[in-house]
Short mmCIF file of C-alpha atoms in Angstrom, two decimals:
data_model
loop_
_atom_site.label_atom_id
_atom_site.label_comp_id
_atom_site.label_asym_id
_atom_site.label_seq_id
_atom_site.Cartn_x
_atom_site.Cartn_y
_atom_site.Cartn_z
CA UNK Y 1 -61.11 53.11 63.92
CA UNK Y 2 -58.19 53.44 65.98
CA UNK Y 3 -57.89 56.38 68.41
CA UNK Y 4 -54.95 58.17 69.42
CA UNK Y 5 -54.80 60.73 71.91
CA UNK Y 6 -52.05 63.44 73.20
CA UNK Y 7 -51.12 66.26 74.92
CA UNK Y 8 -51.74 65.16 78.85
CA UNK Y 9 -49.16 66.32 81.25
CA UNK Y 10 -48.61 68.56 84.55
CA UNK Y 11 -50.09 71.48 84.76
CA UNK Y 12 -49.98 74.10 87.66
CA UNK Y 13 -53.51 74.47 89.14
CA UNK Y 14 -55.02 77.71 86.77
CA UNK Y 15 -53.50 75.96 83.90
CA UNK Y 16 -54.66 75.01 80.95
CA UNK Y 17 -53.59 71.56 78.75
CA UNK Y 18 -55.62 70.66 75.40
CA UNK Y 19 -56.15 67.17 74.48
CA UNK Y 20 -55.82 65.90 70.88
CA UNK Y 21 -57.28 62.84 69.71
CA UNK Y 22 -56.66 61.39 66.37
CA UNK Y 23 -58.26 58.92 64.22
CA UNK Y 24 -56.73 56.78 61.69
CA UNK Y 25 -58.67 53.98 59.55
CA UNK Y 26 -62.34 55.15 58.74
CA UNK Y 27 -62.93 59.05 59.06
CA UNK Y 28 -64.40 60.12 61.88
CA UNK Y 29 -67.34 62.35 60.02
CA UNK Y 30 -70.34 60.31 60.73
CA UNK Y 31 -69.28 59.43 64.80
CA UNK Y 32 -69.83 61.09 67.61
CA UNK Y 33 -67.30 61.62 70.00
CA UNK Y 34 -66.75 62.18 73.46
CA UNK Y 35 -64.10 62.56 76.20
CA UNK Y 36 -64.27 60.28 79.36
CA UNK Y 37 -61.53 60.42 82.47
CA UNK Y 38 -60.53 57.84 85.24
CA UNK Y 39 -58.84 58.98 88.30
CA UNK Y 40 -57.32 56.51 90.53
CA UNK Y 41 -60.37 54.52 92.87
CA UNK Y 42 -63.10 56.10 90.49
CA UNK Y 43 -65.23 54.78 87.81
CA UNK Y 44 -64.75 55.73 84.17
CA UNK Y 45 -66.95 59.16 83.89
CA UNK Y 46 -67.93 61.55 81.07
CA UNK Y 47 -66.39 64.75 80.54
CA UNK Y 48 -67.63 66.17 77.31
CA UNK Y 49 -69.40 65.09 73.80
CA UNK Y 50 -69.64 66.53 70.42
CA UNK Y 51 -71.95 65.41 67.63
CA UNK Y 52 -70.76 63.85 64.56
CA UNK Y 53 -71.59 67.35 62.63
CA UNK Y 54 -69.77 69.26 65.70
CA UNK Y 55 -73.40 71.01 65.49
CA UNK Y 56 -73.90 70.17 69.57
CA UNK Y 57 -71.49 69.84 72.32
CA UNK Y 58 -72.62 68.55 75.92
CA UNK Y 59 -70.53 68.54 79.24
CA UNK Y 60 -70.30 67.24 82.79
CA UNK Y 61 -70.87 69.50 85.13
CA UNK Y 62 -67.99 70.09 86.66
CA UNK Y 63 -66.36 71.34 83.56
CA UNK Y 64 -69.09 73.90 81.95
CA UNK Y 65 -67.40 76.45 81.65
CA UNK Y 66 -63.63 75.56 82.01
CA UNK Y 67 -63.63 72.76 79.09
CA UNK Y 68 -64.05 73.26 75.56
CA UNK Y 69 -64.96 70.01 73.01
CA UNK Y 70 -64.09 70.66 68.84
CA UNK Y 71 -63.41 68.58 66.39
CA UNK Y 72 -61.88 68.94 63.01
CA UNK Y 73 -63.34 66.25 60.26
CA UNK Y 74 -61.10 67.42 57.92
CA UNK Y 75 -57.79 66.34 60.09
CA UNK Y 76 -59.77 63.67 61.41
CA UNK Y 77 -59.27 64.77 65.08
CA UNK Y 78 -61.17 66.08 68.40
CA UNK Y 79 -59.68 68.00 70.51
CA UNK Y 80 -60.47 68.74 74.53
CA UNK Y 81 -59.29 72.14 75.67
CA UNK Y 82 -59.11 72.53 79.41
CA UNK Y 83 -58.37 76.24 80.98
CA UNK Y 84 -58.61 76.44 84.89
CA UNK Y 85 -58.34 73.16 85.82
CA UNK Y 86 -58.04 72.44 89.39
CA UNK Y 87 -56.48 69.35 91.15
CA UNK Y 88 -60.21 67.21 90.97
CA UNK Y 89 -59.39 67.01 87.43
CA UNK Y 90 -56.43 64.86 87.42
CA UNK Y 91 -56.97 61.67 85.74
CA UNK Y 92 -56.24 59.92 83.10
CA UNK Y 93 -58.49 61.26 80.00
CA UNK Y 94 -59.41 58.67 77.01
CA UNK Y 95 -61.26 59.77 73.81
CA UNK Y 96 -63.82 57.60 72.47
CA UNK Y 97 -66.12 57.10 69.08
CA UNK Y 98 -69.98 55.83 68.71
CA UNK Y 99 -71.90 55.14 65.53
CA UNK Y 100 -74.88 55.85 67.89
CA UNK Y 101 -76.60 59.12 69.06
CA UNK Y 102 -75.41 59.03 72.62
CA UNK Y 103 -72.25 59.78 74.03
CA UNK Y 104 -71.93 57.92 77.17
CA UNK Y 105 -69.29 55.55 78.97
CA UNK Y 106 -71.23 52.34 78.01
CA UNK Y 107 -72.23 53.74 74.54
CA UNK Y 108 -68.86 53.66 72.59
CA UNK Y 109 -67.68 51.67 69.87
CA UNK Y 110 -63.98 52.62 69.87
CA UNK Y 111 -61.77 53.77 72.57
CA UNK Y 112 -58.11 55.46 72.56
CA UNK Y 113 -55.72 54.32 75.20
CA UNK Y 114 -55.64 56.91 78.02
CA UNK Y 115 -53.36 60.26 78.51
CA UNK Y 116 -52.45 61.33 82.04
CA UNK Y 117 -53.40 64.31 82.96
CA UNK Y 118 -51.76 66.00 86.69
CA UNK Y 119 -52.96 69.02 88.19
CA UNK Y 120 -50.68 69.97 91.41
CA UNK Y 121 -52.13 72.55 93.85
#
């Protein structure tokens, strides 16, 4: 499975950005995926998961609310929209796949290579 991801940039603080991530090779149906982010000095943390049927959704704290997980099995793609982010959230934001039943940094099979997302103040 390769993973590509888009649709980082610079966003005003308030904004809002949605990720894209999409799969080519296998389809995507039977993983589940998740959204993980790196800022600069900081370990690789979880954002946001969605089960392989899209059926449940889970998210870090920090982003309840403001983040929304989806996927699309048909266009082989998950998607990460993100309305009011604030400057903590800059990083750079990877998508990742697991054949396994938990979405978690050390849990993933496949990873994308990373998108920057910037939120100025």
């Amino acid at each position: 499975v390769q993973l590509q991801p888009s649709g980082g940039g610079l966003v005003q603080a308030g904004g809002s950005l949605r990720l894209s991530c999409a799969a080519s090779g296998p389809t995507l149906r039977r993983y589940g995926m998740g959204w993980f982010r790196q800022a600069p000095g900081k370990e690789r943390e979880f954002v946001a998961g969605i089960s392989w049927t899209g059926g449940s959704a889970y998210y870090q704290d920090s982003v309840k609310g403001r983040f929304t997980i989806s996927r699309d099995n048909a266009k082989n793609t998950v998607y990460l929209q993100m309305n009011s982010l604030k400057p903590e959230d800059t990083a750079v934001y990877y998508c990742a796949a697991t054949s396994g039943s938990i979405i978690r940094v050390d849990g993933m099979d496949y990873w994308g290579k990373g998108t920057q997302v910037t939120v100025s103040s």
